[in-house]
């Protein structure tokens, strides 16, 4: 690791996003998702599974008042499995019990995080007041000792931390800390931050390397990166050390999770790899393959990357790099989706990337973006930003409808609605987006990511601003005791022209621009006016800046047919269409039924056209293809000699993958046969 290359994200307070494309997404989050989510958290959305989230906080608060706040000291855990979800017997008569998933508290935490980010871009006194009142409710639930997880406050604190593997307390803490930090950074209000700190202190007194402390670690990771965030906001070293402890302890033998004894829970790990589902099968430095639950995995790797950077830990960094390369080269869909199997919502074996039974959970792609940004913080290498961009424009955006009102949890690359309804192996694949989910992890995760998109686009160090993503914005960068003002205009993802206005007179300012992996040949205007170096896919520009410099750079976007590694059985003989960072797909609406009968012609021309889908402007692409006559197969029976099939020439119409399923239920396909 070379510390001179390190960089950190800019504060969202120093960035104003003006980008046509992303601003639109952020406005959907602000106007649609955040208000809708608040209603969902309060069980006020008809026809949608209640969250019980705010209700649980209120009940925990009420119990605090009635029974007093109970403390608990660490005792060796004695496992009793209480299930993940508890539902009322009679939904019309709710009792003072905990309802919902064990991690229901995180619905609030992700909401407050998105609210915080949104307030940095769009101050809103009313929303802030609502958020403050929600924070009051949550803080009322906190115990005197700092403990704050409603599941155990309501069900009895004698059982706390008794099922780290499955019961998500440290996951709830992690989301709380992330939300609290975001809200504090946006508003300067520290009530929730203090609550998160007190919970962190409690956890710190319970877990750790010292004698007498619990040697467990989170079953669902996130606390690792959240503790680092808490460290960065508060400067308290103990939070970084606790994060490092969780990272180091993971996977050591004897396995901590064995101690918890859970006779009635099935270990979902691949055969022979105990606790791989939780990435606890090996110490993290020995892990070479990304395995298990995909969201958990990338959250862990993000935490590992944070610790590696802050502790300057080379071998941890190398482990992160190995895991990164393993994901990207063997286990990632072209959309940036990860998680090839719904069994355990997990990574499958290398190159097993089925299109129609894919899991590719929205949260997992979001976690991949977290991991990518953290790798970039250690080393500006376009390979990380390329994946970040791929996931953002494709496998993450597909998670939300163009109107921001419905969501995908699972992001398949091929859908036949009949199969989703009739084939049990595909029941997890929904042909249309859902309004909400009982396990509502994905929509709020999209909300928090999109509303903080600026912190993924740029990072900085003393003298350099790194532009990882071309997102129109105005930002300020500190250089010593001076400031550089930068204004970026881009028409991504439709056009690769980028203009950057720089006001950086008398500063040692360097602009590091990523050359996207999909771009064959960038064009920089007035090249001779800069000192230019190029390293790991970044172009470093410096010059004697003035008060009004303009950098014009263009990354021509060509439509291209892409093929997949021959190791992926599913995609042999097939091609997918990409233009710039956008992956395209065929939809039944444009191409008729039975998309599997279509083929693309390899020597095709591409026609790019503007189009409206659900009121949103996209670019569709038409190309030359052919359709096999449907009657060839059913009428002649199942089998016939090669060469007897007939085809007709057709024009294939592709739309961006993220925009599919916005015109009702219909077939969709990313990978299409190539006519040889
Ligand atoms: O377990 C909490 C969240 O629920 C996970 O991150 C998602 O995959 C879903 O299982
Ligand atoms: Zn999710």
XYZ file of C-alpha atoms and ligand atoms in Angstrom:
687
model
C 0.000 0.000 0.000
C 1.264 3.425 -0.862
C -0.121 5.981 1.592
C 0.646 8.775 -0.846
C -2.098 7.435 -3.063
C -4.762 7.413 -0.359
C -7.788 9.628 -0.779
C -11.068 10.175 1.015
C -14.581 11.075 -0.124
C -15.545 14.720 -0.130
C -18.069 15.826 2.437
C -21.514 15.883 0.868
C -21.771 19.409 2.184
C -19.081 20.370 -0.326
C -20.900 18.837 -3.268
C -24.041 19.976 -5.008
C -25.263 17.473 -7.566
C -26.727 19.073 -10.678
C -26.539 16.093 -13.028
C -29.652 15.589 -15.145
C -29.579 11.820 -14.802
C -28.641 11.347 -11.149
C -30.414 14.429 -9.849
C -33.594 12.934 -11.245
C -32.941 9.713 -9.293
C -32.161 11.674 -6.149
C -35.325 13.683 -6.506
C -37.301 10.446 -6.772
C -35.748 9.359 -3.515
C -36.507 12.695 -1.891
C -40.041 13.075 -3.164
C -41.213 9.470 -3.396
C -39.097 7.000 -1.477
C -38.363 8.896 1.739
C -41.994 9.936 2.392
C -43.315 6.506 1.345
C -40.780 4.771 3.541
C -41.831 6.847 6.528
C -45.411 5.719 5.994
C -44.187 2.119 5.680
C -42.164 2.394 8.896
C -45.354 3.465 10.603
C -47.483 0.693 9.095
C -49.692 3.097 7.212
C -49.416 1.691 3.693
C -52.414 -0.308 2.662
C -51.755 -3.643 1.034
C -48.132 -3.668 2.155
C -46.711 -5.898 4.915
C -46.417 -3.725 8.040
C -42.893 -2.886 9.123
C -43.685 -2.552 12.849
C -40.427 -0.649 13.043
C -41.509 2.565 14.753
C -44.075 0.608 16.752
C -41.310 -1.601 18.166
C -39.308 1.469 19.177
C -42.364 2.951 20.871
C -43.086 -0.252 22.777
C -39.469 -0.536 23.868
C -39.645 3.093 25.041
C -42.848 2.416 26.933
C -41.334 -0.640 28.607
C -38.364 1.466 29.630
C -40.693 3.868 31.368
C -42.767 1.173 33.055
C -40.107 -1.314 34.078
C -37.079 0.876 34.252
C -34.096 0.379 32.035
C -32.485 -2.979 32.552
C -28.793 -3.556 32.314
C -27.027 -6.818 31.530
C -23.440 -7.941 31.998
C -21.725 -10.387 29.683
C -22.462 -14.018 30.410
C -21.470 -16.962 28.244
C -24.244 -17.319 25.686
C -26.817 -20.049 25.991
C -28.530 -20.380 22.677
C -32.254 -20.457 22.166
C -33.512 -19.892 18.680
C -36.471 -17.570 18.584
C -36.965 -17.259 14.856
C -36.253 -14.411 12.511
C -39.716 -13.034 12.195
C -42.583 -12.706 14.607
C -46.003 -11.873 13.344
C -49.176 -11.070 15.295
C -51.728 -13.867 15.525
C -54.506 -11.373 14.982
C -53.267 -8.407 12.936
C -56.231 -6.310 14.090
C -55.294 -6.707 17.728
C -51.643 -6.088 18.276
C -50.136 -6.716 21.670
C -47.206 -4.977 23.276
C -44.794 -7.372 21.620
C -41.995 -7.174 19.128
C -43.235 -7.764 15.602
C -41.391 -8.116 12.341
C -37.926 -9.367 11.434
C -35.222 -9.373 14.090
C -33.528 -6.575 12.170
C -36.618 -4.408 11.823
C -34.902 -1.492 13.613
C -32.750 -1.013 10.541
C -35.754 0.244 8.579
C -35.504 3.404 10.664
C -31.721 3.574 10.497
C -31.608 3.421 6.726
C -34.406 5.956 6.493
C -32.630 8.464 8.729
C -29.418 7.939 6.780
C -31.141 8.735 3.495
C -32.842 11.730 5.137
C -29.469 13.023 6.317
C -27.915 12.820 2.866
C -30.967 14.303 1.247
C -30.869 17.301 3.600
C -27.330 18.111 2.447
C -28.643 18.537 -1.082
C -32.053 19.933 -0.318
C -32.633 21.552 3.083
C -36.183 20.837 4.228
C -37.228 22.124 7.656
C -40.352 19.990 7.769
C -38.509 16.767 6.968
C -35.852 17.641 9.516
C -38.534 18.198 12.156
C -40.076 14.828 11.345
C -36.659 13.181 11.516
C -35.981 14.816 14.896
C -39.259 13.478 16.235
C -38.402 9.989 14.973
C -35.011 10.250 16.658
C -36.763 11.134 19.923
C -38.813 7.950 19.696
C -35.735 5.844 18.983
C -33.714 7.386 21.794
C -36.537 6.745 24.257
C -36.020 3.062 23.547
C -32.374 3.146 24.529
C -31.503 1.472 27.812
C -29.537 3.232 30.513
C -26.488 1.112 29.735
C -26.595 2.175 26.099
C -28.103 -1.011 24.671
C -30.468 -0.284 21.799
C -32.046 -3.150 19.924
C -35.794 -3.403 20.288
C -35.972 -7.141 19.685
C -34.129 -7.902 22.917
C -35.350 -4.892 24.853
C -38.887 -6.140 24.312
C -38.185 -9.894 24.521
C -35.799 -9.811 27.457
C -32.249 -8.692 27.759
C -31.070 -11.923 29.320
C -30.728 -13.236 25.784
C -28.725 -10.418 24.247
C -25.812 -11.390 22.022
C -26.761 -15.031 22.457
C -27.212 -15.630 18.750
C -24.698 -13.469 16.951
C -24.820 -15.720 13.946
C -28.437 -15.126 13.094
C -29.973 -12.468 15.244
C -28.559 -9.312 13.744
C -28.013 -7.182 16.871
C -24.631 -6.012 15.653
C -26.155 -5.470 12.220
C -28.833 -3.262 13.788
C -26.115 -1.381 15.629
C -24.162 -0.927 12.397
C -27.053 0.595 10.532
C -27.886 2.794 13.521
C -24.318 4.118 13.601
C -24.311 4.774 9.849
C -27.639 6.597 10.058
C -26.593 8.588 13.109
C -23.309 9.673 11.515
C -25.052 10.730 8.306
C -27.667 12.743 10.170
C -25.053 14.404 12.328
C -22.854 15.269 9.352
C -25.828 16.755 7.527
C -27.447 18.702 10.339
C -24.854 19.032 13.091
C -27.427 17.487 15.471
C -25.844 14.840 17.642
C -28.670 13.283 19.648
C -28.743 10.104 17.550
C -24.970 10.107 17.216
C -24.639 10.157 20.997
C -27.124 7.275 21.219
C -25.109 5.302 18.657
C -21.926 6.056 20.576
C -23.465 4.833 23.800
C -24.549 1.622 22.087
C -21.048 1.331 20.603
C -19.531 1.826 24.063
C -21.777 -0.889 25.414
C -20.693 -3.232 22.625
C -17.087 -2.265 23.232
C -17.417 -3.175 26.898
C -18.864 -6.549 25.929
C -16.642 -7.643 23.021
C -12.908 -7.445 22.661
C -9.553 -9.142 23.029
C -9.318 -8.564 26.781
C -9.904 -11.445 29.211
C -13.507 -11.882 30.200
C -14.872 -10.245 27.089
C -16.871 -11.994 24.406
C -14.854 -13.169 21.409
C -17.796 -13.161 19.025
C -18.313 -11.195 15.849
C -21.288 -10.201 13.704
C -23.230 -12.904 11.874
C -24.356 -10.246 9.407
C -21.531 -7.843 8.837
C -21.793 -4.062 8.683
C -20.673 -3.147 12.233
C -17.092 -3.300 10.926
C -17.530 -0.403 8.514
C -19.994 1.413 10.762
C -17.505 1.453 13.641
C -14.928 2.929 11.306
C -17.404 5.607 10.348
C -18.032 6.305 14.019
C -14.283 6.526 14.537
C -13.952 8.969 11.674
C -16.764 11.158 12.972
C -15.804 11.110 16.662
C -12.051 10.502 16.498
C -12.395 7.787 19.164
C -9.723 5.160 18.544
C -11.614 2.459 20.450
C -14.198 2.237 17.668
C -11.541 1.560 15.052
C -9.942 -1.009 17.365
C -13.257 -2.749 17.927
C -13.846 -2.892 14.188
C -10.380 -4.403 13.727
C -11.140 -6.902 16.500
C -14.300 -8.078 14.718
C -12.358 -8.405 11.462
C -9.463 -10.296 13.056
C -11.552 -12.617 15.166
C -13.701 -13.818 12.302
C -13.164 -17.384 11.167
C -10.674 -18.321 13.896
C -10.917 -21.840 15.286
C -12.616 -23.004 17.421
C -15.461 -21.248 15.656
C -17.289 -18.792 17.846
C -20.598 -19.720 16.234
C -20.117 -23.344 17.351
C -20.219 -22.044 20.897
C -23.645 -20.632 20.361
C -25.100 -24.093 19.674
C -28.085 -23.780 17.458
C -29.554 -27.216 17.043
C -32.551 -26.177 15.023
C -30.933 -23.894 12.470
C -29.674 -25.309 9.229
C -26.188 -24.204 8.246
C -26.614 -22.921 4.699
C -22.901 -23.060 3.913
C -21.666 -24.921 0.882
C -20.841 -28.472 1.854
C -17.585 -28.768 3.727
C -17.180 -25.073 4.406
C -18.671 -24.442 7.787
C -19.918 -20.890 8.268
C -19.014 -19.854 4.739
C -22.521 -18.404 4.587
C -21.302 -15.811 7.119
C -17.744 -15.599 5.713
C -16.586 -17.078 9.010
C -15.093 -20.292 7.619
C -11.515 -18.975 7.627
C -9.615 -16.047 9.123
C -10.188 -13.176 6.703
C -6.608 -13.021 5.482
C -6.880 -16.622 4.318
C -10.098 -16.076 2.383
C -9.483 -16.161 -1.353
C -12.913 -16.818 -2.734
C -16.024 -14.715 -2.165
C -18.526 -17.115 -0.648
C -21.799 -17.174 1.235
C -24.469 -14.545 1.575
C -23.488 -11.865 -0.916
C -24.587 -8.788 1.039
C -22.826 -9.998 4.156
C -19.699 -10.699 2.117
C -19.320 -7.302 0.509
C -20.168 -5.533 3.747
C -17.371 -7.494 5.422
C -14.905 -6.749 2.634
C -15.788 -3.052 2.898
C -15.025 -3.156 6.616
C -11.780 -5.007 5.944
C -10.761 -2.354 3.440
C -11.516 0.403 5.949
C -9.413 -1.278 8.611
C -6.600 -2.018 6.142
C -6.430 1.661 5.180
C -6.581 3.048 8.681
C -4.226 0.490 10.196
C -1.951 0.551 7.159
C -2.236 -3.202 7.000
C -0.739 -4.637 3.826
C -1.805 -8.235 4.236
C -5.395 -7.217 4.935
C -5.315 -5.037 1.851
C -3.993 -7.960 -0.193
C -6.845 -10.126 1.077
C -9.283 -7.417 -0.058
C -7.651 -7.299 -3.476
C -7.830 -11.071 -3.884
C -11.486 -11.123 -2.928
C -12.195 -8.198 -5.226
C -10.570 -9.907 -8.185
C -12.361 -13.123 -7.397
C -15.762 -11.416 -7.446
C -15.149 -9.362 -10.542
C -13.481 -12.063 -12.603
C -15.602 -15.044 -11.632
C -18.766 -14.114 -9.817
C -20.232 -10.876 -11.123
C -22.995 -10.438 -13.669
C -22.490 -7.983 -16.510
C -24.953 -5.740 -14.662
C -22.758 -5.563 -11.563
C -25.182 -7.954 -9.868
C -23.659 -10.466 -7.442
C -25.121 -13.568 -5.851
C -25.801 -16.332 -8.361
C -28.135 -18.372 -6.180
C -31.217 -17.625 -4.119
C -30.270 -20.442 -1.755
C -28.731 -18.458 1.040
C -28.950 -15.308 -1.147
C -25.413 -16.262 -1.947
C -22.463 -16.437 -4.271
C -22.446 -19.657 -6.207
C -19.320 -21.503 -7.374
C -16.991 -19.743 -9.858
C -18.555 -18.841 -13.189
C -21.978 -20.090 -12.137
C -24.007 -17.094 -13.276
C -27.451 -18.304 -14.297
C -29.549 -15.581 -15.907
C -33.075 -16.703 -15.083
C -32.564 -17.911 -11.513
C -30.106 -15.175 -10.607
C -30.419 -13.574 -7.201
C -28.315 -10.432 -7.704
C -29.928 -8.705 -4.747
C -30.044 -4.936 -5.049
C -28.386 -4.631 -1.614
C -25.498 -6.832 -2.772
C -24.672 -4.547 -5.701
C -24.913 -1.609 -3.322
C -22.431 -3.363 -1.041
C -20.156 -3.892 -4.026
C -20.173 -0.130 -4.557
C -19.229 0.373 -0.894
C -16.342 -2.056 -1.361
C -15.243 -0.418 -4.622
C -15.138 3.059 -3.086
C -13.052 1.800 -0.200
C -10.593 0.122 -2.546
C -10.368 3.376 -4.486
C -9.597 5.211 -1.274
C -6.470 3.088 -0.969
C -5.514 2.981 -4.598
C -6.964 5.007 -7.452
C -7.309 2.277 -10.026
C -10.010 2.519 -12.681
C -10.783 -1.166 -12.273
C -12.644 -0.348 -9.071
C -14.475 2.666 -10.428
C -15.461 0.766 -13.572
C -17.280 -1.789 -11.445
C -18.808 0.915 -9.299
C -20.172 2.568 -12.421
C -21.367 -0.750 -13.835
C -23.316 -1.578 -10.688
C -24.768 1.904 -10.346
C -26.133 2.295 -13.874
C -27.363 -1.265 -14.097
C -27.854 -3.737 -11.254
C -28.680 -1.067 -8.681
C -30.856 1.290 -10.707
C -32.883 -1.681 -11.922
C -33.877 -2.062 -8.269
C -36.162 0.969 -8.466
C -38.946 1.778 -10.949
C -38.580 4.864 -13.108
C -41.249 6.576 -11.012
C -39.555 5.617 -7.720
C -42.691 3.812 -6.543
C -41.796 0.149 -6.725
C -38.698 -1.992 -6.283
C -36.868 -5.153 -7.200
C -35.095 -7.161 -4.550
C -33.853 -9.730 -7.070
C -32.407 -8.525 -10.377
C -32.465 -11.359 -12.917
C -31.004 -11.122 -16.401
C -33.731 -13.120 -18.059
C -37.385 -13.296 -17.186
C -40.282 -15.290 -18.501
C -43.267 -14.304 -16.345
C -44.891 -17.709 -16.767
C -41.837 -19.314 -15.181
C -41.947 -16.839 -12.277
C -45.523 -17.878 -11.592
C -45.276 -21.617 -12.213
C -41.700 -22.759 -11.636
C -40.787 -23.039 -7.986
C -37.096 -22.603 -8.799
C -37.925 -19.086 -9.966
C -40.454 -17.985 -7.405
C -37.888 -15.563 -5.990
C -37.783 -13.773 -9.358
C -40.563 -11.213 -9.684
C -41.602 -10.102 -13.159
C -42.772 -6.710 -11.880
C -41.410 -4.485 -9.144
C -43.077 -4.700 -5.737
C -44.368 -1.753 -3.730
C -42.464 -2.864 -0.643
C -41.226 -6.031 1.049
C -41.782 -7.671 4.417
C -38.010 -7.902 4.530
C -37.542 -4.382 3.248
C -33.770 -4.203 3.021
C -33.371 -3.121 -0.606
C -35.544 -0.010 -1.132
C -34.071 1.939 1.800
C -30.603 0.835 0.775
C -31.196 2.329 -2.675
C -32.451 5.481 -0.992
C -29.325 5.908 1.121
C -27.003 5.156 -1.774
C -28.618 7.419 -4.348
C -28.911 10.330 -1.981
C -25.196 10.090 -1.203
C -24.030 9.430 -4.773
C -21.598 12.360 -4.623
C -19.472 10.554 -2.068
C -18.815 7.799 -4.616
C -18.103 10.096 -7.532
C -15.172 11.994 -6.035
C -12.379 11.465 -3.562
C -9.582 13.823 -2.637
C -6.217 14.026 -0.998
C -4.063 17.051 -0.230
C -3.571 18.232 -3.768
C -5.647 15.968 -6.004
C -9.305 15.658 -6.832
C -10.181 12.238 -8.216
C -13.165 12.090 -10.524
C -14.291 8.485 -10.483
C -17.748 8.993 -11.944
C -18.832 11.705 -14.330
C -21.730 13.172 -12.437
C -22.607 16.799 -12.995
C -21.912 18.755 -9.821
C -20.381 21.776 -8.248
C -17.830 21.133 -5.579
C -15.225 22.721 -3.424
C -11.896 21.197 -2.615
C -9.561 22.425 0.083
C -5.901 22.656 -0.885
C -3.869 23.791 2.082
C -5.467 27.038 3.184
C -7.015 27.670 -0.224
C -9.989 26.333 -2.068
C -10.523 25.141 -5.593
C -14.016 25.420 -7.057
C -14.908 22.830 -9.618
C -17.949 22.572 -11.777
C -18.569 19.392 -13.725
C -21.088 19.092 -16.504
C -21.764 15.721 -18.052
C -24.400 14.055 -20.159
C -23.586 10.576 -18.928
C -24.732 7.924 -19.529
C -25.973 8.971 -22.975
C -23.061 11.012 -24.221
C -19.443 10.978 -23.093
C -18.735 14.714 -23.350
C -17.597 16.166 -20.048
C -16.731 19.750 -19.226
C -14.948 20.692 -16.034
C -14.577 24.307 -15.002
C -11.788 24.840 -12.538
C -11.088 27.878 -10.396
C -7.879 27.014 -8.630
C -5.527 29.933 -9.082
C -2.221 29.641 -7.245
C -2.892 26.183 -5.887
C -0.982 22.982 -6.500
C -4.168 21.436 -7.784
C -4.234 18.163 -9.711
C -7.250 16.786 -11.466
C -7.298 12.999 -11.779
C -9.803 11.854 -14.354
C -10.805 8.245 -14.747
C -10.651 6.855 -18.246
C -13.597 4.460 -18.306
C -12.711 0.885 -19.226
C -15.365 0.898 -21.964
C -13.766 3.866 -23.738
C -11.257 3.076 -26.491
C -9.948 6.527 -27.032
C -10.651 9.650 -25.004
C -10.225 13.119 -26.505
C -8.854 15.912 -24.361
C -9.030 19.430 -25.764
C -5.898 21.625 -25.537
C -3.832 18.683 -24.405
C -0.635 20.706 -24.692
C -1.721 23.110 -21.959
C -1.431 20.443 -19.234
C 1.277 18.420 -17.676
C -0.180 14.957 -18.079
C 0.628 11.664 -16.462
C -1.395 8.501 -16.701
C -1.538 5.757 -14.096
C -3.908 2.857 -13.450
C -6.584 4.247 -15.728
C -6.460 7.815 -14.381
C -5.276 10.856 -16.259
C -3.562 13.336 -13.941
C -3.766 16.897 -15.215
C -1.878 19.806 -13.754
C -1.034 23.287 -14.964
C -0.789 26.818 -13.672
C -4.512 27.100 -13.029
C -6.290 30.403 -13.349
C -9.641 31.675 -12.166
C -11.435 30.258 -15.180
C -9.969 27.139 -16.673
C -12.106 24.814 -18.698
C -11.191 21.179 -19.228
C -13.053 19.564 -22.097
C -12.765 15.823 -22.312
C -14.791 13.356 -24.247
C -15.208 9.607 -23.868
C -16.858 8.411 -27.064
C -19.605 5.880 -26.363
C -19.951 3.121 -28.901
C -22.684 0.539 -28.818
C -20.954 -2.841 -28.580
C -21.950 -6.446 -28.430
C -20.184 -8.083 -25.509
C -19.404 -11.730 -24.974
C -18.857 -13.519 -21.719
C -15.974 -15.709 -20.560
C -16.313 -19.188 -22.057
C -16.255 -20.484 -18.505
C -19.824 -19.245 -18.036
C -21.935 -22.048 -19.473
C -25.083 -19.940 -19.611
C -23.793 -17.381 -22.050
C -21.937 -19.439 -24.623
C -22.867 -18.331 -28.126
C -24.658 -15.283 -26.767
C -23.994 -11.558 -26.689
C -25.152 -8.674 -24.540
C -25.399 -5.084 -25.706
C -23.659 -2.236 -23.912
C -23.231 1.407 -24.709
C -20.910 3.323 -22.435
C -21.636 2.099 -18.922
C -25.194 1.026 -19.721
C -26.165 -2.619 -20.203
C -29.128 -3.133 -22.504
C -31.850 -5.748 -22.678
C -34.659 -6.920 -24.926
C -38.206 -6.628 -23.676
C -41.305 -8.356 -24.974
C -43.064 -4.968 -25.274
C -40.710 -4.000 -28.106
C -39.826 -7.379 -29.587
C -42.850 -9.632 -29.127
C -43.150 -12.866 -27.168
C -40.558 -15.639 -26.987
C -37.401 -13.580 -26.741
C -35.421 -16.826 -26.747
C -36.200 -17.179 -30.475
C -34.284 -14.007 -31.280
C -30.676 -13.774 -32.416
C -28.380 -10.847 -33.033
C -26.285 -10.572 -36.169
C -22.629 -10.003 -35.304
C -22.057 -7.577 -38.195
C -25.045 -5.432 -37.273
C -25.223 -1.661 -37.360
C -26.588 0.183 -34.319
C -29.137 2.974 -34.337
C -29.398 4.940 -31.124
C -32.677 6.782 -30.560
C -34.247 8.850 -27.838
C -37.395 7.343 -26.330
C -39.743 7.900 -23.416
C -40.498 5.082 -21.021
C -42.920 5.859 -18.208
C -42.278 9.558 -18.727
C -38.496 9.201 -18.526
C -36.155 9.810 -21.426
C -33.850 6.928 -22.278
C -31.828 5.914 -25.335
C -33.004 2.803 -27.074
C -30.836 0.991 -29.607
C -31.994 -0.889 -32.643
C -29.941 -3.502 -34.412
C -30.220 -6.258 -36.961
C -31.326 -9.640 -35.833
C -33.381 -12.609 -36.729
C -36.281 -14.550 -35.296
C -36.643 -18.280 -35.486
C -40.149 -19.253 -36.526
C -41.997 -20.343 -33.403
C -44.038 -22.941 -35.270
C -40.872 -24.847 -36.230
C -40.577 -26.349 -32.829
C -44.001 -27.077 -31.376
C -45.669 -28.182 -34.646
C -42.930 -30.561 -35.664
C -42.653 -32.098 -32.266
C -39.828 -31.556 -29.880
C -36.946 -32.639 -32.089
C -35.996 -32.233 -35.734
C -32.773 -32.335 -37.767
C -30.498 -29.310 -37.690
C -31.132 -27.025 -40.644
C -34.872 -27.542 -40.830
C -35.649 -24.448 -38.746
C -36.575 -21.221 -40.491
C -35.773 -17.631 -39.607
C -36.789 -14.175 -40.634
C -34.852 -10.951 -40.422
C -36.098 -8.588 -37.749
C -35.054 -5.360 -36.109
C -34.248 -5.868 -32.454
C -35.045 -3.047 -30.070
C -33.017 -2.815 -26.888
C -33.681 -0.601 -23.893
C -31.412 0.047 -20.900
C -31.570 -2.868 -18.475
C -32.347 -0.555 -15.565
C -35.514 0.586 -17.354
C -37.059 -2.854 -17.855
C -40.408 -3.789 -16.285
C -41.747 -0.263 -16.349
C -44.469 -1.096 -18.854
C -46.163 -3.997 -17.115
C -45.336 -7.663 -16.830
C -43.402 -9.032 -19.799
C -40.420 -11.078 -20.895
C -36.903 -9.668 -20.630
C -33.509 -10.943 -21.760
C -29.971 -9.561 -21.522
C -27.973 -12.333 -23.227
C -29.165 -13.227 -26.732
C -27.915 -15.857 -29.175
C -25.554 -14.707 -31.865
C -26.449 -15.911 -35.346
C -23.322 -17.466 -36.829
O -30.489 -10.065 6.842
C -30.694 -8.691 6.591
C -30.929 -8.469 5.124
O -32.113 -9.159 4.728
C -29.867 -9.026 4.217
O -28.804 -8.172 4.012
C -30.627 -9.273 2.982
O -29.970 -10.123 2.086
C -31.906 -9.841 3.506
O -31.767 -11.203 3.767
Zn -31.792 -6.175 0.062
